[in-house]
Amino acid sequence: MSEGDLATQFRSAVLAFLICLTGWGCASARMSDHESDNLFRAGRYDEAATRLSKGLKDQGENGRDLLLFLLDVGLSLHSAGKYAESNKAFLQADKIAEIKDYTSLAAETATLLTSDNIKDYKGEDFEKILINTYLSMNYALMGDYENSLVEARRVNQKLYQMVNEGQRKYKQNAFARYLSALIYEADKDYNDAYVDYKNTWKLVPDYPGLGKDLWRCAWQLRMPDEMDRWDEVYHLTEEDHEQAKLLGPHSKKGEIIVLYENGISPIKRPHPNFREIPKFYPRSNPVSMADVEVDGVSKGRTFLLENIEATAIENLDEKYGGLIAKKIAGVVAKEAVGYGIGKATNSPLLGFVAKIALYAADQADVRSWNLLPHDLQISRILVDPGTYRIRVLPVGSRPLSEKEVKVEQGKKTFVNFRYIP
């Protein structure tokens, strides 16, 4: 074969490579599945879970969107009230997120030339935290306090590692802290409940009712100095004391804990100033809270503990320095490859085309767990033992489907609701 034939074949191979390359940055299978999103947002959670499960099966063991499908399957089953099935998906997602957190050198090098879209999705840090948050919620809804506390501790452990080992500036998750305090108290472990109520106080000191929670645990633990402390901080009255005691272990009352998942999380799109990196954009969330009715009687409202939208935006913003540095390194690599191809083929035009194709393939990775709520809220309602119909009414929107709960004396009963605009 002549030298000219070899050069022609090499040029053909390069062109074929460039044609393939331009498809590497294409949209992911999960992010293209708008039908599942529509089913979920219409409240047809079982149907959404069924469709997403088919997409999950298509991913096989090594699909780059495997984690995304697991997350949304778990969330759809959770919203459908199938908590045990939801936990199977979330537990698998938790393992996959840890495995996929380690990217091979070859994959990292390839993304310098193309896009992060070619890598397996490993999840944003806040998404990894929410896997365990949802596991904790599911176990609480099932009445399995032991495993609920295990997952709540995992939330705190992951955040500790991210802050201390990953040198991140993340805050503790107030919702997970408060939920674990509730569960410790439900399990009559007042010492640990007190610790987590105090941790919540450090994060959201003005959370409604928190002063009475802190005072009640100090009262249970016979800590008069601490009781006086919370009296001073929250200006508690004798009436507040009596209300706090109604949630004690010898109370004839029971308690309904409403876990309210409000709105829709932000969506990733290319950054307006640097199209090759992603940015979270808020989606419309007209509802900020919900009223709660018990047997048709208003019993109060929900209060926000975790703003997922704000956390997502802050976490990604903190990573911009590293993302931009990587893209600058990618520019150097693309220029070098384009020059190399032009020289090897003796065709400056082909080298230029190669370089343009590499830049075209470099797209922002806009994958995310996009069915999450905007925020997580809680409402606590004291009732006599019995069976009740619970209805949540998002302020400014339609009421959510009613649920029935059974409440026992001296115990807490958890129930969840999801509002989607």
Tab-separated table of C-alpha atoms in Angstrom:
chain	number	residue	atom	x	y	z
A	1	MET	CA	0.000	0.000	0.000
A	2	SER	CA	1.367	3.375	-0.992
A	3	GLU	CA	2.094	6.212	1.414
A	4	GLY	CA	-0.727	8.192	-0.206
A	5	ASP	CA	-3.216	5.370	0.424
A	6	LEU	CA	-2.156	5.184	4.078
A	7	ALA	CA	-2.637	8.928	4.466
A	8	THR	CA	-6.077	8.674	2.859
A	9	GLN	CA	-7.102	5.859	5.213
A	10	PHE	CA	-5.832	7.799	8.214
A	11	ARG	CA	-7.822	10.867	7.185
A	12	SER	CA	-10.921	8.684	6.758
A	13	ALA	CA	-10.414	7.187	10.212
A	14	VAL	CA	-10.043	10.642	11.743
A	15	LEU	CA	-13.214	11.852	10.031
A	16	ALA	CA	-15.131	8.785	11.249
A	17	PHE	CA	-13.851	9.485	14.767
A	18	LEU	CA	-15.008	13.092	14.545
A	19	ILE	CA	-18.471	12.049	13.366
A	20	CYS	CA	-18.776	9.684	16.354
A	21	LEU	CA	-17.369	12.320	18.673
A	22	THR	CA	-20.116	14.826	17.990
A	23	GLY	CA	-22.653	12.306	19.367
A	24	TRP	CA	-20.881	11.862	22.709
A	25	GLY	CA	-22.412	14.919	24.258
A	26	CYS	CA	-25.992	13.916	23.482
A	27	ALA	CA	-28.772	14.097	26.069
A	28	SER	CA	-28.969	11.287	28.584
A	29	ALA	CA	-31.628	8.578	28.485
A	30	ARG	CA	-33.065	9.666	31.838
A	31	MET	CA	-33.143	13.387	31.075
A	32	SER	CA	-34.838	12.663	27.739
A	33	ASP	CA	-37.613	10.662	29.414
A	34	HIS	CA	-40.160	13.450	29.686
A	35	GLU	CA	-43.081	11.020	29.883
A	36	SER	CA	-41.936	9.731	33.297
A	37	ASP	CA	-41.599	13.316	34.491
A	38	ASN	CA	-45.123	14.112	33.292
A	39	LEU	CA	-46.577	11.062	35.043
A	40	PHE	CA	-44.846	11.961	38.290
A	41	ARG	CA	-45.899	15.610	38.178
A	42	ALA	CA	-49.474	14.503	37.508
A	43	GLY	CA	-49.377	12.489	40.734
A	44	ARG	CA	-49.440	9.151	38.883
A	45	TYR	CA	-46.535	7.843	40.945
A	46	ASP	CA	-47.090	4.111	40.364
A	47	GLU	CA	-47.130	4.596	36.596
A	48	ALA	CA	-44.029	6.783	36.773
A	49	ALA	CA	-42.240	4.107	38.814
A	50	THR	CA	-43.204	1.408	36.288
A	51	ARG	CA	-41.927	3.413	33.336
A	52	LEU	CA	-38.730	4.416	35.136
A	53	SER	CA	-38.114	0.799	36.102
A	54	LYS	CA	-38.110	-0.120	32.406
A	55	GLY	CA	-35.533	2.600	31.764
A	56	LEU	CA	-33.511	1.290	34.696
A	57	LYS	CA	-33.526	-2.205	33.207
A	58	ASP	CA	-32.297	-0.823	29.877
A	59	GLN	CA	-29.298	0.707	31.669
A	60	GLY	CA	-27.987	-2.746	32.599
A	61	GLU	CA	-25.219	-2.899	35.200
A	62	ASN	CA	-23.022	-0.147	33.799
A	63	GLY	CA	-25.319	2.456	32.233
A	64	ARG	CA	-24.116	6.011	32.657
A	65	ASP	CA	-27.592	7.050	33.891
A	66	LEU	CA	-28.028	4.073	36.224
A	67	LEU	CA	-27.916	6.212	39.369
A	68	LEU	CA	-30.405	8.746	37.983
A	69	PHE	CA	-32.965	6.045	37.230
A	70	LEU	CA	-32.523	4.470	40.671
A	71	LEU	CA	-33.049	7.832	42.378
A	72	ASP	CA	-36.276	8.581	40.530
A	73	VAL	CA	-37.590	5.017	40.877
A	74	GLY	CA	-37.009	5.300	44.627
A	75	LEU	CA	-38.675	8.719	44.799
A	76	SER	CA	-41.683	7.615	42.732
A	77	LEU	CA	-42.236	4.558	44.952
A	78	HIS	CA	-41.848	6.716	48.065
A	79	SER	CA	-44.501	9.131	46.781
A	80	ALA	CA	-46.743	6.159	45.952
A	81	GLY	CA	-46.518	5.000	49.576
A	82	LYS	CA	-44.505	1.871	48.727
A	83	TYR	CA	-41.804	2.543	51.278
A	84	ALA	CA	-40.176	-0.904	51.434
A	85	GLU	CA	-39.841	-1.037	47.628
A	86	SER	CA	-38.595	2.542	47.606
A	87	ASN	CA	-35.886	1.624	50.102
A	88	LYS	CA	-34.625	-1.177	47.859
A	89	ALA	CA	-34.003	1.375	45.098
A	90	PHE	CA	-32.482	3.943	47.465
A	91	LEU	CA	-30.175	1.407	49.145
A	92	GLN	CA	-28.915	0.336	45.725
A	93	ALA	CA	-28.531	3.996	44.734
A	94	ASP	CA	-26.510	4.655	47.892
A	95	LYS	CA	-24.060	1.889	46.956
A	96	ILE	CA	-23.864	2.984	43.318
A	97	ALA	CA	-23.206	6.613	44.333
A	98	GLU	CA	-20.221	5.493	46.411
A	99	ILE	CA	-18.832	3.292	43.631
A	100	LYS	CA	-19.296	5.909	40.919
A	101	ASP	CA	-17.613	8.549	43.054
A	102	TYR	CA	-14.335	7.140	41.783
A	103	THR	CA	-13.734	7.906	38.112
A	104	SER	CA	-10.997	6.156	36.150
A	105	LEU	CA	-8.055	8.182	34.847
A	106	ALA	CA	-9.011	7.243	31.277
A	107	ALA	CA	-12.550	8.590	31.753
A	108	GLU	CA	-11.282	11.829	33.299
A	109	THR	CA	-8.788	12.299	30.450
A	110	ALA	CA	-11.528	11.699	27.875
A	111	THR	CA	-13.688	14.425	29.426
A	112	LEU	CA	-10.904	16.947	28.875
A	113	LEU	CA	-11.404	16.399	25.160
A	114	THR	CA	-15.174	16.013	25.102
A	115	SER	CA	-17.729	16.384	27.897
A	116	ASP	CA	-18.612	15.145	31.382
A	117	ASN	CA	-21.717	13.644	29.735
A	118	ILE	CA	-19.666	10.611	28.670
A	119	LYS	CA	-18.993	9.680	32.308
A	120	ASP	CA	-21.312	7.703	34.570
A	121	TYR	CA	-23.480	10.072	36.583
A	122	LYS	CA	-22.188	9.997	40.163
A	123	GLY	CA	-24.615	12.456	41.756
A	124	GLU	CA	-24.232	15.899	43.259
A	125	ASP	CA	-23.179	15.992	46.903
A	126	PHE	CA	-26.576	17.221	48.098
A	127	GLU	CA	-28.258	14.391	46.161
A	128	LYS	CA	-26.136	11.805	47.973
A	129	ILE	CA	-27.211	13.329	51.290
A	130	LEU	CA	-30.873	13.179	50.257
A	131	ILE	CA	-30.651	9.450	49.468
A	132	ASN	CA	-30.165	8.779	53.174
A	133	THR	CA	-32.682	11.457	54.134
A	134	TYR	CA	-35.351	9.652	52.111
A	135	LEU	CA	-34.305	6.293	53.532
A	136	SER	CA	-34.716	7.737	57.025
A	137	MET	CA	-38.139	9.131	56.107
A	138	ASN	CA	-39.274	5.815	54.630
A	139	TYR	CA	-38.252	3.857	57.717
A	140	ALA	CA	-40.002	6.401	59.972
A	141	LEU	CA	-43.160	6.095	57.871
A	142	MET	CA	-42.931	2.316	58.296
A	143	GLY	CA	-42.477	2.660	62.062
A	144	ASP	CA	-38.953	1.212	61.883
A	145	TYR	CA	-37.211	3.731	64.134
A	146	GLU	CA	-33.982	1.764	64.479
A	147	ASN	CA	-33.180	1.834	60.766
A	148	SER	CA	-34.513	5.371	60.425
A	149	LEU	CA	-31.913	6.513	62.946
A	150	VAL	CA	-29.179	4.564	61.135
A	151	GLU	CA	-29.897	6.538	57.962
A	152	ALA	CA	-30.152	9.845	59.839
A	153	ARG	CA	-26.675	9.165	61.239
A	154	ARG	CA	-25.466	8.413	57.714
A	155	VAL	CA	-26.613	11.883	56.654
A	156	ASN	CA	-24.518	13.450	59.398
A	157	GLN	CA	-21.557	11.165	58.657
A	158	LYS	CA	-21.557	12.025	54.943
A	159	LEU	CA	-21.773	15.745	55.662
A	160	TYR	CA	-18.930	15.478	58.175
A	161	GLN	CA	-16.740	13.748	55.576
A	162	MET	CA	-17.588	16.305	52.892
A	163	VAL	CA	-16.721	19.195	55.213
A	164	ASN	CA	-13.632	17.738	56.896
A	165	GLU	CA	-12.173	15.463	54.223
A	166	GLY	CA	-13.468	17.164	51.095
A	167	GLN	CA	-12.846	20.691	52.412
A	168	ARG	CA	-16.383	21.748	51.502
A	169	LYS	CA	-18.356	24.543	53.161
A	170	TYR	CA	-21.577	22.581	53.506
A	171	LYS	CA	-24.046	23.083	56.347
A	172	GLN	CA	-25.660	20.320	58.355
A	173	ASN	CA	-29.078	19.143	57.194
A	174	ALA	CA	-31.624	20.665	59.601
A	175	PHE	CA	-34.429	18.408	58.367
A	176	ALA	CA	-32.407	15.239	59.048
A	177	ARG	CA	-31.360	16.553	62.474
A	178	TYR	CA	-34.917	17.396	63.483
A	179	LEU	CA	-36.291	14.132	62.091
A	180	SER	CA	-33.740	12.110	64.081
A	181	ALA	CA	-34.639	14.114	67.215
A	182	LEU	CA	-38.309	13.221	66.660
A	183	ILE	CA	-37.475	9.548	66.218
A	184	TYR	CA	-35.213	9.436	69.271
A	185	GLU	CA	-38.041	10.992	71.245
A	186	ALA	CA	-40.543	8.527	69.803
A	187	ASP	CA	-38.169	5.779	70.934
A	188	LYS	CA	-38.014	7.435	74.404
A	189	ASP	CA	-34.287	8.129	74.046
A	190	TYR	CA	-34.440	11.657	75.465
A	191	ASN	CA	-30.709	12.136	75.801
A	192	ASP	CA	-30.018	11.664	72.076
A	193	ALA	CA	-33.227	13.518	71.205
A	194	TYR	CA	-31.950	16.455	73.235
A	195	VAL	CA	-28.597	16.379	71.413
A	196	ASP	CA	-30.287	16.527	68.002
A	197	TYR	CA	-32.788	19.192	69.056
A	198	LYS	CA	-29.775	21.280	70.126
A	199	ASN	CA	-28.085	20.576	66.787
A	200	THR	CA	-31.253	21.779	65.074
A	201	TRP	CA	-31.205	24.895	67.264
A	202	LYS	CA	-27.701	25.720	66.005
A	203	LEU	CA	-28.982	25.562	62.422
A	204	VAL	CA	-32.498	27.058	62.671
A	205	PRO	CA	-32.881	28.600	66.140
A	206	ASP	CA	-36.173	30.281	65.228
A	207	TYR	CA	-37.910	27.071	64.105
A	208	PRO	CA	-41.452	27.180	65.583
A	209	GLY	CA	-41.909	25.003	68.663
A	210	LEU	CA	-38.219	24.186	69.016
A	211	GLY	CA	-37.955	25.981	72.359
A	212	LYS	CA	-40.650	23.730	73.851
A	213	ASP	CA	-38.936	20.661	72.394
A	214	LEU	CA	-35.649	21.611	74.048
A	215	TRP	CA	-37.333	22.433	77.358
A	216	ARG	CA	-39.307	19.154	77.330
A	217	CYS	CA	-36.175	17.032	76.826
A	218	ALA	CA	-34.338	18.942	79.565
A	219	TRP	CA	-37.363	18.340	81.808
A	220	GLN	CA	-37.341	14.618	81.001
A	221	LEU	CA	-33.611	14.467	81.755
A	222	ARG	CA	-34.060	16.416	85.020
A	223	MET	CA	-31.740	19.230	83.996
A	224	PRO	CA	-33.125	22.367	85.713
A	225	ASP	CA	-30.268	24.592	84.551
A	226	GLU	CA	-30.997	23.669	80.953
A	227	MET	CA	-34.723	24.227	81.494
A	228	ASP	CA	-33.937	27.731	82.770
A	229	ARG	CA	-31.665	28.283	79.779
A	230	TRP	CA	-34.434	27.610	77.275
A	231	ASP	CA	-36.917	29.637	79.309
A	232	GLU	CA	-34.568	32.575	78.906
A	233	VAL	CA	-33.749	32.020	75.232
A	234	TYR	CA	-37.361	31.479	74.111
A	235	HIS	CA	-39.231	33.411	76.831
A	236	LEU	CA	-41.295	30.319	77.639
A	237	THR	CA	-44.363	30.653	79.862
A	238	GLU	CA	-46.042	28.201	82.226
A	239	GLU	CA	-48.572	27.550	79.467
A	240	ASP	CA	-45.682	26.644	77.128
A	241	HIS	CA	-44.397	24.232	79.795
A	242	GLU	CA	-47.757	22.516	80.081
A	243	GLN	CA	-48.024	22.189	76.299
A	244	ALA	CA	-44.512	20.746	76.148
A	245	LYS	CA	-45.344	18.161	78.818
A	246	LEU	CA	-48.306	16.918	76.759
A	247	LEU	CA	-45.741	15.213	74.484
A	248	GLY	CA	-44.078	13.439	77.400
A	249	PRO	CA	-43.983	9.620	77.803
A	250	HIS	CA	-46.930	9.501	80.189
A	251	SER	CA	-49.192	11.674	78.078
A	252	LYS	CA	-52.630	10.379	77.192
A	253	LYS	CA	-52.256	12.047	73.808
A	254	GLY	CA	-50.642	10.883	70.577
A	255	GLU	CA	-48.933	12.876	67.830
A	256	ILE	CA	-49.222	13.073	64.055
A	257	ILE	CA	-46.002	14.069	62.253
A	258	VAL	CA	-46.707	15.370	58.745
A	259	LEU	CA	-43.703	15.194	56.400
A	260	TYR	CA	-44.479	17.664	53.621
A	261	GLU	CA	-42.414	17.684	50.401
A	262	ASN	CA	-43.110	20.986	48.720
A	263	GLY	CA	-42.637	22.053	45.107
A	264	ILE	CA	-40.038	21.048	42.538
A	265	SER	CA	-36.240	21.261	42.670
A	266	PRO	CA	-34.128	23.503	40.393
A	267	ILE	CA	-33.116	22.329	36.946
A	268	LYS	CA	-29.634	22.271	35.414
A	269	ARG	CA	-28.907	24.202	32.243
A	270	PRO	CA	-25.705	25.548	30.672
A	271	HIS	CA	-24.207	28.487	32.541
A	272	PRO	CA	-24.950	31.794	30.728
A	273	ASN	CA	-21.332	32.957	31.022
A	274	PHE	CA	-19.604	29.623	30.368
A	275	ARG	CA	-21.773	27.299	28.295
A	276	GLU	CA	-19.597	24.251	28.927
A	277	ILE	CA	-20.410	24.094	32.650
A	278	PRO	CA	-23.840	23.648	34.304
A	279	LYS	CA	-25.843	25.974	36.501
A	280	PHE	CA	-28.960	25.288	38.578
A	281	TYR	CA	-31.982	27.435	37.705
A	282	PRO	CA	-35.019	27.700	40.029
A	283	ARG	CA	-38.312	26.393	38.716
A	284	SER	CA	-41.694	27.939	39.467
A	285	ASN	CA	-42.783	27.193	43.034
A	286	PRO	CA	-45.872	29.257	43.880
A	287	VAL	CA	-46.512	27.499	47.214
A	288	SER	CA	-44.379	28.218	50.277
A	289	MET	CA	-46.319	26.279	52.939
A	290	ALA	CA	-49.433	24.194	53.553
A	291	ASP	CA	-52.306	24.108	56.031
A	292	VAL	CA	-53.114	20.792	57.690
A	293	GLU	CA	-56.634	19.561	58.480
A	294	VAL	CA	-57.523	16.662	60.766
A	295	ASP	CA	-61.044	15.316	60.204
A	296	GLY	CA	-61.890	18.544	58.402
A	297	VAL	CA	-60.649	20.823	61.197
A	298	SER	CA	-57.643	23.100	60.662
A	299	LYS	CA	-54.798	22.129	63.005
A	300	GLY	CA	-51.985	24.411	61.903
A	301	ARG	CA	-49.453	24.659	59.096
A	302	THR	CA	-46.188	23.184	57.903
A	303	PHE	CA	-42.793	24.813	58.543
A	304	LEU	CA	-39.712	24.653	56.341
A	305	LEU	CA	-36.602	22.840	57.574
A	306	GLU	CA	-34.562	22.131	54.437
A	307	ASN	CA	-34.442	24.313	51.307
A	308	ILE	CA	-33.234	21.865	48.639
A	309	GLU	CA	-33.221	24.505	45.910
A	310	ALA	CA	-30.901	26.821	47.862
A	311	THR	CA	-28.628	23.924	48.835
A	312	ALA	CA	-28.347	22.710	45.231
A	313	ILE	CA	-27.463	26.165	43.903
A	314	GLU	CA	-24.931	26.873	46.683
A	315	ASN	CA	-23.232	23.474	46.353
A	316	LEU	CA	-22.779	23.800	42.584
A	317	ASP	CA	-21.644	27.426	42.838
A	318	GLU	CA	-18.912	26.332	45.245
A	319	LYS	CA	-17.567	23.919	42.630
A	320	TYR	CA	-17.266	26.494	39.834
A	321	GLY	CA	-13.579	27.177	40.422
A	322	GLY	CA	-12.677	23.536	39.869
A	323	LEU	CA	-15.044	23.157	36.913
A	324	ILE	CA	-13.623	26.193	35.127
A	325	ALA	CA	-10.036	25.084	35.784
A	326	LYS	CA	-10.839	21.720	34.224
A	327	LYS	CA	-12.396	23.379	31.167
A	328	ILE	CA	-9.304	25.558	30.708
A	329	ALA	CA	-7.162	22.418	30.788
A	330	GLY	CA	-9.547	20.986	28.222
A	331	VAL	CA	-8.941	23.942	25.907
A	332	VAL	CA	-5.193	23.235	25.988
A	333	ALA	CA	-5.808	19.533	25.275
A	334	LYS	CA	-8.171	20.239	22.363
A	335	GLU	CA	-5.746	22.665	20.751
A	336	ALA	CA	-2.944	20.097	21.080
A	337	VAL	CA	-5.037	17.295	19.541
A	338	GLY	CA	-6.168	19.516	16.669
A	339	TYR	CA	-2.569	20.507	15.944
A	340	GLY	CA	-1.443	16.880	16.174
A	341	ILE	CA	-4.086	15.642	13.741
A	342	GLY	CA	-3.305	18.424	11.290
A	343	LYS	CA	0.387	17.564	11.377
A	344	ALA	CA	-0.118	13.770	11.198
A	345	THR	CA	-2.462	14.028	8.199
A	346	ASN	CA	-0.540	16.864	6.575
A	347	SER	CA	-3.890	18.654	6.468
A	348	PRO	CA	-4.272	21.857	8.546
A	349	LEU	CA	-7.931	21.898	7.501
A	350	LEU	CA	-8.550	18.453	9.016
A	351	GLY	CA	-6.774	19.529	12.190
A	352	PHE	CA	-9.006	22.594	12.352
A	353	VAL	CA	-12.138	20.473	11.781
A	354	ALA	CA	-11.001	18.098	14.533
A	355	LYS	CA	-10.558	20.968	16.949
A	356	ILE	CA	-13.992	22.413	16.113
A	357	ALA	CA	-15.599	18.980	16.581
A	358	LEU	CA	-13.960	18.619	19.995
A	359	TYR	CA	-15.295	22.008	21.081
A	360	ALA	CA	-18.758	21.166	19.722
A	361	ALA	CA	-18.827	17.921	21.701
A	362	ASP	CA	-17.930	19.739	24.920
A	363	GLN	CA	-21.357	20.370	26.426
A	364	ALA	CA	-22.424	21.096	29.991
A	365	ASP	CA	-23.522	18.009	31.922
A	366	VAL	CA	-27.090	18.972	32.839
A	367	ARG	CA	-28.054	15.683	34.461
A	368	SER	CA	-29.607	15.872	37.934
A	369	TRP	CA	-32.165	14.259	40.245
A	370	ASN	CA	-34.856	16.526	38.850
A	371	LEU	CA	-37.994	15.160	40.575
A	372	LEU	CA	-36.886	16.289	44.034
A	373	PRO	CA	-39.026	18.813	45.911
A	374	HIS	CA	-38.065	22.445	46.361
A	375	ASP	CA	-38.007	21.994	50.150
A	376	LEU	CA	-38.870	19.713	53.070
A	377	GLN	CA	-41.299	20.794	55.794
A	378	ILE	CA	-42.854	19.321	58.943
A	379	SER	CA	-46.034	19.833	60.939
A	380	ARG	CA	-46.684	18.325	64.392
A	381	ILE	CA	-50.251	17.781	65.589
A	382	LEU	CA	-51.269	16.613	69.069
A	383	VAL	CA	-54.420	14.433	69.128
A	384	ASP	CA	-56.254	11.897	71.242
A	385	PRO	CA	-55.698	8.231	70.319
A	386	GLY	CA	-57.835	7.170	67.371
A	387	THR	CA	-58.111	7.040	63.584
A	388	TYR	CA	-57.989	10.302	61.651
A	389	ARG	CA	-58.314	11.649	58.121
A	390	ILE	CA	-55.439	13.971	57.270
A	391	ARG	CA	-55.646	16.519	54.494
A	392	VAL	CA	-52.852	18.884	53.421
A	393	LEU	CA	-53.819	22.096	51.638
A	394	PRO	CA	-50.898	23.869	49.905
A	395	VAL	CA	-51.626	27.564	50.348
A	396	GLY	CA	-52.629	28.937	46.954
A	397	SER	CA	-53.162	25.560	45.265
A	398	ARG	CA	-55.464	22.551	45.262
A	399	PRO	CA	-55.768	20.242	48.307
A	400	LEU	CA	-53.760	17.010	48.185
A	401	SER	CA	-55.350	13.572	48.391
A	402	GLU	CA	-56.530	12.685	51.882
A	403	LYS	CA	-54.768	10.016	53.952
A	404	GLU	CA	-55.927	8.027	56.979
A	405	VAL	CA	-53.734	7.376	60.016
A	406	LYS	CA	-54.122	5.507	63.295
A	407	VAL	CA	-52.663	7.181	66.379
A	408	GLU	CA	-51.853	5.384	69.634
A	409	GLN	CA	-51.486	6.866	73.106
A	410	GLY	CA	-48.017	8.264	73.815
A	411	LYS	CA	-46.777	7.449	70.298
A	412	LYS	CA	-45.937	9.329	67.110
A	413	THR	CA	-47.419	8.479	63.722
A	414	PHE	CA	-45.655	9.688	60.555
A	415	VAL	CA	-47.454	10.503	57.297
A	416	ASN	CA	-46.104	12.124	54.117
A	417	PHE	CA	-47.504	14.344	51.353
A	418	ARG	CA	-46.020	15.722	48.118
A	419	TYR	CA	-47.129	18.875	46.335
A	420	ILE	CA	-45.915	19.527	42.766
A	421	PRO	CA	-46.784	22.704	40.832
